PDB file of C-alpha atoms and ligand atoms in Angstrom:
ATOM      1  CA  UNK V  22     -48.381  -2.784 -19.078  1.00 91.00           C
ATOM      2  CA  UNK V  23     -49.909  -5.368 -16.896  1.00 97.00           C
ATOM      3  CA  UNK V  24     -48.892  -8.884 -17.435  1.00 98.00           C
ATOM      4  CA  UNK V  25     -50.878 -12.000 -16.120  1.00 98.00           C
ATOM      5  CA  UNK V  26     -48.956 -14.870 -14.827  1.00 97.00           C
ATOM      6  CA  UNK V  27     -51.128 -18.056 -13.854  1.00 97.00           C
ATOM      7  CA  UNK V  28     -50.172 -20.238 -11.448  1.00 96.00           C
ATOM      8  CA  UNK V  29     -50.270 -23.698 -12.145  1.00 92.00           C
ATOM      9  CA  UNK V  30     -50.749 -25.035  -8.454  1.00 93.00           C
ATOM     10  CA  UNK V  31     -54.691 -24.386  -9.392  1.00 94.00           C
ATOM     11  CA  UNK V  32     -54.975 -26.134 -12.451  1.00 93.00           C
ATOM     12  CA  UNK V  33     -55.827 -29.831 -13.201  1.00 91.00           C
ATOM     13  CA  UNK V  34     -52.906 -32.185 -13.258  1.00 88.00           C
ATOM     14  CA  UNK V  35     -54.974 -34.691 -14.783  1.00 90.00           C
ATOM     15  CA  UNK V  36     -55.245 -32.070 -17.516  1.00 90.00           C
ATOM     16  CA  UNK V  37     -52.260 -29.841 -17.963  1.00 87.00           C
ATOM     17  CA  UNK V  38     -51.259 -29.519 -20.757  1.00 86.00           C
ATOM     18  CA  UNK V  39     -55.519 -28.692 -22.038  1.00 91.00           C
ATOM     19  CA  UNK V  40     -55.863 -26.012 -18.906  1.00 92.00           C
ATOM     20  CA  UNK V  41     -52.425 -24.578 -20.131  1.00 91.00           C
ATOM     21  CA  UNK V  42     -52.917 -24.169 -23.677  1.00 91.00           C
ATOM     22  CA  UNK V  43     -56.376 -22.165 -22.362  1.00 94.00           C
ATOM     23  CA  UNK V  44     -54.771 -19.191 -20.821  1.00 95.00           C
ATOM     24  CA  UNK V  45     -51.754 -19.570 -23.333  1.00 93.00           C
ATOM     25  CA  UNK V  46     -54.595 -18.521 -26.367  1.00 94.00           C
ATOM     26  CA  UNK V  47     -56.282 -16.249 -23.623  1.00 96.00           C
ATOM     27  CA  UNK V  48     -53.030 -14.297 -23.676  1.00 95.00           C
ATOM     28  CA  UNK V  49     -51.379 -15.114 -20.780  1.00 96.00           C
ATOM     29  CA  UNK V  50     -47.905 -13.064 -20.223  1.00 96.00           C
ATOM     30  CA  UNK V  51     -45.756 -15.640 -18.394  1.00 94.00           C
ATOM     31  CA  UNK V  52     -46.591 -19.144 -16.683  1.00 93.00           C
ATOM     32  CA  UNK V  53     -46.222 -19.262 -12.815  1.00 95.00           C
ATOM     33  CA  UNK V  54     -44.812 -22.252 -11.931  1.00 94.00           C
ATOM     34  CA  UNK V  55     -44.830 -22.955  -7.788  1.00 97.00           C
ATOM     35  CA  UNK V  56     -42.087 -25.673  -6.557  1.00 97.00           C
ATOM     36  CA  UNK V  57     -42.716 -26.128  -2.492  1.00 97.00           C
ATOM     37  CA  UNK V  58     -40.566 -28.552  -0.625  1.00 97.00           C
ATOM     38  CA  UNK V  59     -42.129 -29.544   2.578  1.00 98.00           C
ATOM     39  CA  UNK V  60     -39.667 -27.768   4.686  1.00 98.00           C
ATOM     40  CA  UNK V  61     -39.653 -24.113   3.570  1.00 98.00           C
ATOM     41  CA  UNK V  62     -43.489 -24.005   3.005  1.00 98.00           C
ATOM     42  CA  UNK V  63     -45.881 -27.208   4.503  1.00 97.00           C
ATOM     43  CA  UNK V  64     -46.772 -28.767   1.429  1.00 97.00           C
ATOM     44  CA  UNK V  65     -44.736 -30.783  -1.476  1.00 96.00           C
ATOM     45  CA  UNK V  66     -44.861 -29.704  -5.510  1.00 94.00           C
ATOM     46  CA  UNK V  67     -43.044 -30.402  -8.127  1.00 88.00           C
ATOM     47  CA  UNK V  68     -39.630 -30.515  -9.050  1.00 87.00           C
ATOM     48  CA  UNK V  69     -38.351 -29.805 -12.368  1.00 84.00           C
ATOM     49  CA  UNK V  70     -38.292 -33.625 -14.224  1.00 81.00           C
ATOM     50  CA  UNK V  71     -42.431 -32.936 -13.982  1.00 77.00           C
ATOM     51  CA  UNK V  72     -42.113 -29.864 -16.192  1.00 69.00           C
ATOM     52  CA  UNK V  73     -39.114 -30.286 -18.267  1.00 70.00           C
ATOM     53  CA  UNK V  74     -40.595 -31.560 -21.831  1.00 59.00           C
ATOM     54  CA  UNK V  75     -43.819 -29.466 -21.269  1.00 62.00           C
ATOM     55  CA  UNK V  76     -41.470 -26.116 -20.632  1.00 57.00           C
ATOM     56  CA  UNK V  77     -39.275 -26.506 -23.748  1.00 53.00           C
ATOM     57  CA  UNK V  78     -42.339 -26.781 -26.138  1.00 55.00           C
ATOM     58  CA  UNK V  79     -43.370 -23.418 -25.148  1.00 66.00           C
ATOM     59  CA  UNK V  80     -41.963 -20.053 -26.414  1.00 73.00           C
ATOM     60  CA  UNK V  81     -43.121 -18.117 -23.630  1.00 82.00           C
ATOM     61  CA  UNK V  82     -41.964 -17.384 -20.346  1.00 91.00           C
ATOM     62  CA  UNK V  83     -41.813 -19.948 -17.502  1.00 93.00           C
ATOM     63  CA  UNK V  84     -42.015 -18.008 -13.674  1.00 94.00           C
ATOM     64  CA  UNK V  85     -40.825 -20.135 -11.529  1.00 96.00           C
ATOM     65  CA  UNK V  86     -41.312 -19.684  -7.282  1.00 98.00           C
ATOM     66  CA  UNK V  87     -39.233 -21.501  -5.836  1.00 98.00           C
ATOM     67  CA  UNK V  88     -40.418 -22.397  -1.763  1.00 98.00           C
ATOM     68  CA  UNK V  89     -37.417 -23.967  -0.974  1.00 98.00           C
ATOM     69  CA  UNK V  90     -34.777 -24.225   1.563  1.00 98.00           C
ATOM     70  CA  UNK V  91     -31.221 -23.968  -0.365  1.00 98.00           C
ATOM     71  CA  UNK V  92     -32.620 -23.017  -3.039  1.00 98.00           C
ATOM     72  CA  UNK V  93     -28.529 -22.485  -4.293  1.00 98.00           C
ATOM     73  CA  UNK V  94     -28.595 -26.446  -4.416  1.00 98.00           C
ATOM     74  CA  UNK V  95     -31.324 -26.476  -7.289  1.00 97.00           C
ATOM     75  CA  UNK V  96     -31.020 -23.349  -9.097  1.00 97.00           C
ATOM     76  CA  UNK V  97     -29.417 -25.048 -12.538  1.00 96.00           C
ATOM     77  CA  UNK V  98     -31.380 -27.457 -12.544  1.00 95.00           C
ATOM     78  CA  UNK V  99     -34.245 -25.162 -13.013  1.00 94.00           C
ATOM     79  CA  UNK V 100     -32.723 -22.816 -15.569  1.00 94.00           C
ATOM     80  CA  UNK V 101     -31.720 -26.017 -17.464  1.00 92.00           C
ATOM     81  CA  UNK V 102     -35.086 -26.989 -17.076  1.00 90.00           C
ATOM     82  CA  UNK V 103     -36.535 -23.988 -19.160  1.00 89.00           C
ATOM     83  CA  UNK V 104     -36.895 -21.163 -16.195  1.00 93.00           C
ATOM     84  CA  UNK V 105     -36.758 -17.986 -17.815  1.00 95.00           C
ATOM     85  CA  UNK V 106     -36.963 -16.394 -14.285  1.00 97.00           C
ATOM     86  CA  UNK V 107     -36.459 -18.037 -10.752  1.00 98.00           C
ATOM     87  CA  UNK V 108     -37.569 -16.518  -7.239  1.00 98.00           C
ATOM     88  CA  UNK V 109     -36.158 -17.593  -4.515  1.00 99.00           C
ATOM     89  CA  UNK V 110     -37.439 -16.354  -0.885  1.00 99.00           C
ATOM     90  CA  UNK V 111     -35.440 -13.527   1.032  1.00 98.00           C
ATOM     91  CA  UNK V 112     -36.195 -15.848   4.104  1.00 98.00           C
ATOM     92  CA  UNK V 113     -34.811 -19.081   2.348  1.00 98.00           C
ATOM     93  CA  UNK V 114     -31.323 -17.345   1.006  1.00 98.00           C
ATOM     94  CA  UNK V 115     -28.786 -16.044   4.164  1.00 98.00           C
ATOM     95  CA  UNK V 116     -26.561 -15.072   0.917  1.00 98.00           C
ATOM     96  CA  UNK V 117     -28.941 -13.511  -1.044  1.00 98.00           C
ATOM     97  CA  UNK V 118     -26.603 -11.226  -3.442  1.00 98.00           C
ATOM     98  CA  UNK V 119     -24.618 -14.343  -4.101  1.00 98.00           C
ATOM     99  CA  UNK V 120     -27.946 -16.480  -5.416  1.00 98.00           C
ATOM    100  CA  UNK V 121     -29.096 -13.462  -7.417  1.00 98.00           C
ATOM    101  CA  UNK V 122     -25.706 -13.606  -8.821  1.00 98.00           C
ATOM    102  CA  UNK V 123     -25.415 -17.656  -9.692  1.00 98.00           C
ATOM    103  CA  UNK V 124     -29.625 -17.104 -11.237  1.00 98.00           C
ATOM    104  CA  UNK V 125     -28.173 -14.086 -13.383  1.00 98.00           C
ATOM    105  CA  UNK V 126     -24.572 -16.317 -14.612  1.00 98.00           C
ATOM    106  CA  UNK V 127     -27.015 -18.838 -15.425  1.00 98.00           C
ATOM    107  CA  UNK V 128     -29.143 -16.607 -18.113  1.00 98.00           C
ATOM    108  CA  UNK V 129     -32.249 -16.317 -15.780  1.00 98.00           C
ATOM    109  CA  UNK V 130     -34.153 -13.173 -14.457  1.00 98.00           C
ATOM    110  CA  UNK V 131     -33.468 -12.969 -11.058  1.00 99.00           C
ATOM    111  CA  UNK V 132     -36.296 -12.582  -8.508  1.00 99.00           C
ATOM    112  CA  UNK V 133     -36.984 -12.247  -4.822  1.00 99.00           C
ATOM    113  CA  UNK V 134     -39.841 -13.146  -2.994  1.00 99.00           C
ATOM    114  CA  UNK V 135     -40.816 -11.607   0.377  1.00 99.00           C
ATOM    115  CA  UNK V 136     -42.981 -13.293   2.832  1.00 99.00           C
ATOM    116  CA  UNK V 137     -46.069 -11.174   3.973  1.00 98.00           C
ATOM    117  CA  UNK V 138     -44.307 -10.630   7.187  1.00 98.00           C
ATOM    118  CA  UNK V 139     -40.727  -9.456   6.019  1.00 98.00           C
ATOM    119  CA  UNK V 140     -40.210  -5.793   5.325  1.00 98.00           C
ATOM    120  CA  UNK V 141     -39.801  -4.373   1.652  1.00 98.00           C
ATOM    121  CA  UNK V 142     -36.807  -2.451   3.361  1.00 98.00           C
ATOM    122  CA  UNK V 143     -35.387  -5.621   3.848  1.00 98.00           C
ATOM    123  CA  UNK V 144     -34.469  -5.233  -0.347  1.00 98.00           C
ATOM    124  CA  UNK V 145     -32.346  -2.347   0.069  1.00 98.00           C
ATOM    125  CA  UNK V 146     -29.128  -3.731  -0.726  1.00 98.00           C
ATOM    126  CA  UNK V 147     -29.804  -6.121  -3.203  1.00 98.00           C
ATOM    127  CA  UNK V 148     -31.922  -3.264  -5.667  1.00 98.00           C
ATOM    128  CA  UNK V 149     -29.005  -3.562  -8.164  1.00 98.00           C
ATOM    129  CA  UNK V 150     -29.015  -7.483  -8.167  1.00 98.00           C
ATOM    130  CA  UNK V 151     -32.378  -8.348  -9.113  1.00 98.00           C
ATOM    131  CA  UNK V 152     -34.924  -8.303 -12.156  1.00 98.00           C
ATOM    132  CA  UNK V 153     -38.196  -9.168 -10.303  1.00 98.00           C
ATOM    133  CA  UNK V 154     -39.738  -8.384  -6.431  1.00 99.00           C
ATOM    134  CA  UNK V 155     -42.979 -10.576  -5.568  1.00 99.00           C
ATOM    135  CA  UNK V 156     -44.991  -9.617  -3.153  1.00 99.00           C
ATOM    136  CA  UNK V 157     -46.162 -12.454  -1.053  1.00 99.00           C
ATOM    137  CA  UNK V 158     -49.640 -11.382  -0.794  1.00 99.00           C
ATOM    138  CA  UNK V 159     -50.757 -14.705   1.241  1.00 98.00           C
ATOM    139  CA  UNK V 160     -48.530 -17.268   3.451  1.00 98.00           C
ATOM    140  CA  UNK V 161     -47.118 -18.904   1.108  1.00 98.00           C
ATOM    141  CA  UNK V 162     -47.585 -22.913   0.545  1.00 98.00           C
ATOM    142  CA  UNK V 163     -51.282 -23.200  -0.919  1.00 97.00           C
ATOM    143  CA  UNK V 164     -53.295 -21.988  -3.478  1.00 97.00           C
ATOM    144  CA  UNK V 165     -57.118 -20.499  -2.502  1.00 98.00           C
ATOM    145  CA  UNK V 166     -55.854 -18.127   0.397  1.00 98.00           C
ATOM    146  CA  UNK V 167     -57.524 -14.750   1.576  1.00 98.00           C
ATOM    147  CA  UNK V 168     -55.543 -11.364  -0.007  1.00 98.00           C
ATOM    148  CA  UNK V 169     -53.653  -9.716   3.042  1.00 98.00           C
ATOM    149  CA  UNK V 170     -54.310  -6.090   2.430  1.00 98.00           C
ATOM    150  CA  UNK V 171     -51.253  -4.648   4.029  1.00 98.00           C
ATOM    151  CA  UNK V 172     -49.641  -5.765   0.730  1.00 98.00           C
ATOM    152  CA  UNK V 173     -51.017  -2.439  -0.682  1.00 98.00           C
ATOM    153  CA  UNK V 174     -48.358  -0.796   1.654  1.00 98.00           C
ATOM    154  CA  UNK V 175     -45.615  -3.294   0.787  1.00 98.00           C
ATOM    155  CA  UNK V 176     -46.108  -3.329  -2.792  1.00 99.00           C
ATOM    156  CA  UNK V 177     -45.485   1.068  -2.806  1.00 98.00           C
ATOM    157  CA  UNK V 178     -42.717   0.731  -0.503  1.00 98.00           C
ATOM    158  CA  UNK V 179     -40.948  -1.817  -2.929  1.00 99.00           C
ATOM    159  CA  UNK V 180     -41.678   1.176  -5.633  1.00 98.00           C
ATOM    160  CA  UNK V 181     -40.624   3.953  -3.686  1.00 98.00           C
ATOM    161  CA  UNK V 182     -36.905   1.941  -2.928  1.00 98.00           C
ATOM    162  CA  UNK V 183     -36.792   0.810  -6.671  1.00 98.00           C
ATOM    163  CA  UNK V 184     -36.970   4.005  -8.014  1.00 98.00           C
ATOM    164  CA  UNK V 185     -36.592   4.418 -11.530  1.00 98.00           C
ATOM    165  CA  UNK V 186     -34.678   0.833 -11.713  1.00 98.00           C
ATOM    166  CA  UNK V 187     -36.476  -1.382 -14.951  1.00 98.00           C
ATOM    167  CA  UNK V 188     -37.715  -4.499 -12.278  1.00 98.00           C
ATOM    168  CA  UNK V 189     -40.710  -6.014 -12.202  1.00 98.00           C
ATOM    169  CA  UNK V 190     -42.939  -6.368  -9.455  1.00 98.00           C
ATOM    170  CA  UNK V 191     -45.069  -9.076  -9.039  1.00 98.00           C
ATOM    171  CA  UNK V 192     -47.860 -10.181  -6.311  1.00 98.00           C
ATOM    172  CA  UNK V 193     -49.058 -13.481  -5.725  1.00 98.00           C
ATOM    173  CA  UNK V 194     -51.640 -14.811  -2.908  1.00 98.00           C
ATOM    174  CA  UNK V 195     -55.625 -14.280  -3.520  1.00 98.00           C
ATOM    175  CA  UNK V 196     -55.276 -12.214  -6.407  1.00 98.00           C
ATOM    176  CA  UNK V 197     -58.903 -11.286  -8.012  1.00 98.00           C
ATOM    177  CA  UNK V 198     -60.881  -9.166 -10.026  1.00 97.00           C
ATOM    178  CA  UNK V 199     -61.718  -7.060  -6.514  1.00 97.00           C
ATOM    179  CA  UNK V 200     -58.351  -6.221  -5.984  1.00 98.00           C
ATOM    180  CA  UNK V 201     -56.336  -6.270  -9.663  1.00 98.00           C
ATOM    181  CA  UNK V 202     -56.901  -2.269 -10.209  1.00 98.00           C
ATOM    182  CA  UNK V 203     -55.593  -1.749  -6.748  1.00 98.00           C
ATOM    183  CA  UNK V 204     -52.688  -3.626  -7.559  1.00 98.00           C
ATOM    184  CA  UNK V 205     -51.662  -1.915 -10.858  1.00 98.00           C
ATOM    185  CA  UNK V 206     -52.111   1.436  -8.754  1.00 98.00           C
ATOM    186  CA  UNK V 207     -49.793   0.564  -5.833  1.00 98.00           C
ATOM    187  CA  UNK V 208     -47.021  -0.137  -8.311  1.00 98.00           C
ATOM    188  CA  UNK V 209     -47.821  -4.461  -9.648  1.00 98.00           C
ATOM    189  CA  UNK V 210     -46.833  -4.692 -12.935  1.00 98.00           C
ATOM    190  CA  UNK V 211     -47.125  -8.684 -12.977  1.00 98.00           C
ATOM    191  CA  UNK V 212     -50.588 -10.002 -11.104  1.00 98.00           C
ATOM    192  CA  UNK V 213     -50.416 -13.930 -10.301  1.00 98.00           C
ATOM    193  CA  UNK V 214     -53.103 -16.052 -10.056  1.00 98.00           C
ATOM    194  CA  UNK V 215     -53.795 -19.582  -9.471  1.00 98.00           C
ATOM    195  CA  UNK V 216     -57.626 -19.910  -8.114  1.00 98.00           C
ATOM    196  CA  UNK V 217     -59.025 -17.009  -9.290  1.00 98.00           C
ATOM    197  CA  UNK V 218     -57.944 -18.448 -13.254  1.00 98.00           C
ATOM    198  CA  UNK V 219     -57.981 -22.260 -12.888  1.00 97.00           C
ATOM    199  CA  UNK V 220     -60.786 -22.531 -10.327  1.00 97.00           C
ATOM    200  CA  UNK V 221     -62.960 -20.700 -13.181  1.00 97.00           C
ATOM    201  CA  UNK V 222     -64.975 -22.971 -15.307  1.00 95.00           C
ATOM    202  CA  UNK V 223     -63.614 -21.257 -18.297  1.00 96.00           C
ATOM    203  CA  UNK V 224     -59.827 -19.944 -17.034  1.00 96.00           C
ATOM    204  CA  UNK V 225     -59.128 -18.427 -20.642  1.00 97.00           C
ATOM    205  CA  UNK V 226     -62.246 -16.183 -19.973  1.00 98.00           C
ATOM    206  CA  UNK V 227     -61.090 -15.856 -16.097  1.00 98.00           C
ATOM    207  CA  UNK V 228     -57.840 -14.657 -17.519  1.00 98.00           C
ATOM    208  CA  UNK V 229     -59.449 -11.877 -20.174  1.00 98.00           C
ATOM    209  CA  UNK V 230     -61.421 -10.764 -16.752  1.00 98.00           C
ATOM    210  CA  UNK V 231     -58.671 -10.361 -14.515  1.00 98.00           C
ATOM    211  CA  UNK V 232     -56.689  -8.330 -17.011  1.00 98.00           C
ATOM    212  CA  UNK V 233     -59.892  -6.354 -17.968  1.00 98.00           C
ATOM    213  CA  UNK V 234     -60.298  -5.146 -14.027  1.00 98.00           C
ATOM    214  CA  UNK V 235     -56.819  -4.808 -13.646  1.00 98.00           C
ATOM    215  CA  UNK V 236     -56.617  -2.044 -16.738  1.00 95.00           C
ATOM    216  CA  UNK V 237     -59.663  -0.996 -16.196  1.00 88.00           C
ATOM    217  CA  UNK V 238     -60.297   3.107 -16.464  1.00 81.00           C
TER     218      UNK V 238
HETATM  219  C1  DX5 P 321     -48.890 -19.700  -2.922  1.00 73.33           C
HETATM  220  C2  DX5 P 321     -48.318 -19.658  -4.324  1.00 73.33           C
HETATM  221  C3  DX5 P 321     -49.192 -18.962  -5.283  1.00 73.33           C
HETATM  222  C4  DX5 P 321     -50.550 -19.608  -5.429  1.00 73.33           C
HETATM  223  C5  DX5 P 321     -51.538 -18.544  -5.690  1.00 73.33           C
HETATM  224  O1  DX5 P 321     -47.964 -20.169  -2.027  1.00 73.33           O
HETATM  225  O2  DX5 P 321     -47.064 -19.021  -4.360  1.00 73.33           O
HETATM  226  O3  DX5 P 321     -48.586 -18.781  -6.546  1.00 73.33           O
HETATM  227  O4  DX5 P 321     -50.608 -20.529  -6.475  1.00 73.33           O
HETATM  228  O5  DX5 P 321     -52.797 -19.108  -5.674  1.00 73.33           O
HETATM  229  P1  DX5 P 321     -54.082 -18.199  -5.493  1.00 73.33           P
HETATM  230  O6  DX5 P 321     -54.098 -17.242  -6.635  1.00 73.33           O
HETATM  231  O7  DX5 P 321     -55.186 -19.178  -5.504  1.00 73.33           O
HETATM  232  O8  DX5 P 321     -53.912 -17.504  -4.167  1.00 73.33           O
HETATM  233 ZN1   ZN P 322     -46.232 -18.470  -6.423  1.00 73.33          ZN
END
């Protein structure tokens, strides 16, 4: 099953809590929550005091990407901050099995995020330590970017090493209608999207469409 996770760097800040009620009735699976720090990725977020009240009124789950340097330093904070899941970036973590480890003592999913130019074989000793893979489909550190379509290729290689493993796989970066059936072909199980959803006049319907293309026959 395909699961929709919108990213919240799109929405309207003056308007949160309205745009994410919207894809919350539209049926949204998870809520993609993007924390940048200026130094991993050239732009600034938010950090989890922003999010904190608004994550522990809501039963489902909170996605959060974290585009950080160290991201070791911040990880509880997070998880105490309602993350269900946390990402951190392959490129960010020179002791990756170690993070994935302190996410999973925490309680949290564990996920790793690869930037479009690392290699998915770059996983292949950490397949045992993680609950999520996304697939940097764009440079990561804004919202609105072009798909990179070599992400195809990444997104079956990450499959093929998996193997029969239960992890999700999840691709983020110019995700649209155009390319969602592509996606769930190549192996995505979880399709992210900021723009395509919250730069829609009506994101709940924006949501419905992206699943609809994505499942499509
Ligand atoms: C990019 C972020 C994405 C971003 C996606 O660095 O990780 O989650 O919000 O936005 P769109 O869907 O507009 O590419
Ligand atoms: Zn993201």
């Amino acid at each position: 099953m395909i699961k929709i996770a919108p990213s919240i760097l799109s929405a309207d800040f003056a308007a949160l809590g309205a745009d994410i009620a919207r894809v919350e009735a539209a049926g949204a699976d998870q809520l993609h929550v993007d924390v940048m720090d200026g130094r991993f990725v050239p732009n600034i977020t938010i950090g989890p005091p922003s999010w904190r009240r608004s994550a522990s009124a809501r039963a489902w789950p909170l996605d959060v990407h974290l585009m950080i340097v160290e991201p070791e330093r911040y990880i509880a904070e997070f998880v105490a901050a309602g993350a269900d899941m946390v990402t951190v970036h392959l490129e960010a973590c020179p002791h990756l099995a170690r993070t994935l480890a302190q996410i999973r003592e925490l309680g949290a999913k564990a996920g790793v995020a690869l930037n479009p130019s690392t290699p998915a074989s770059a996983l292949e000793y950490v397949l045992d330590e993680l609950d999520l893979v996304l697939v940097m489909s764009v440079n990561p550190g804004f919202g609105g970017q072009s798909f990179i379509p070599s992400s195809h290729r990444k997104i079956r290689e990450v499959k093929t090493l998996l193997g029969s493993r239960p992890v999700d796989v999840s691709v983020d970066g110019g995700v649209k209608a155009d390319v969602a059936r592509s996606l769930a072909e190549d192996g995505a199980n979880v399709l992210v999207a900021g723009s395509a959803i919250f730069g829609a006049a009506d994101p709940g319907a924006a949501l419905r469409a992206l699943r609809a293309a994505a499942t499509a026959p």
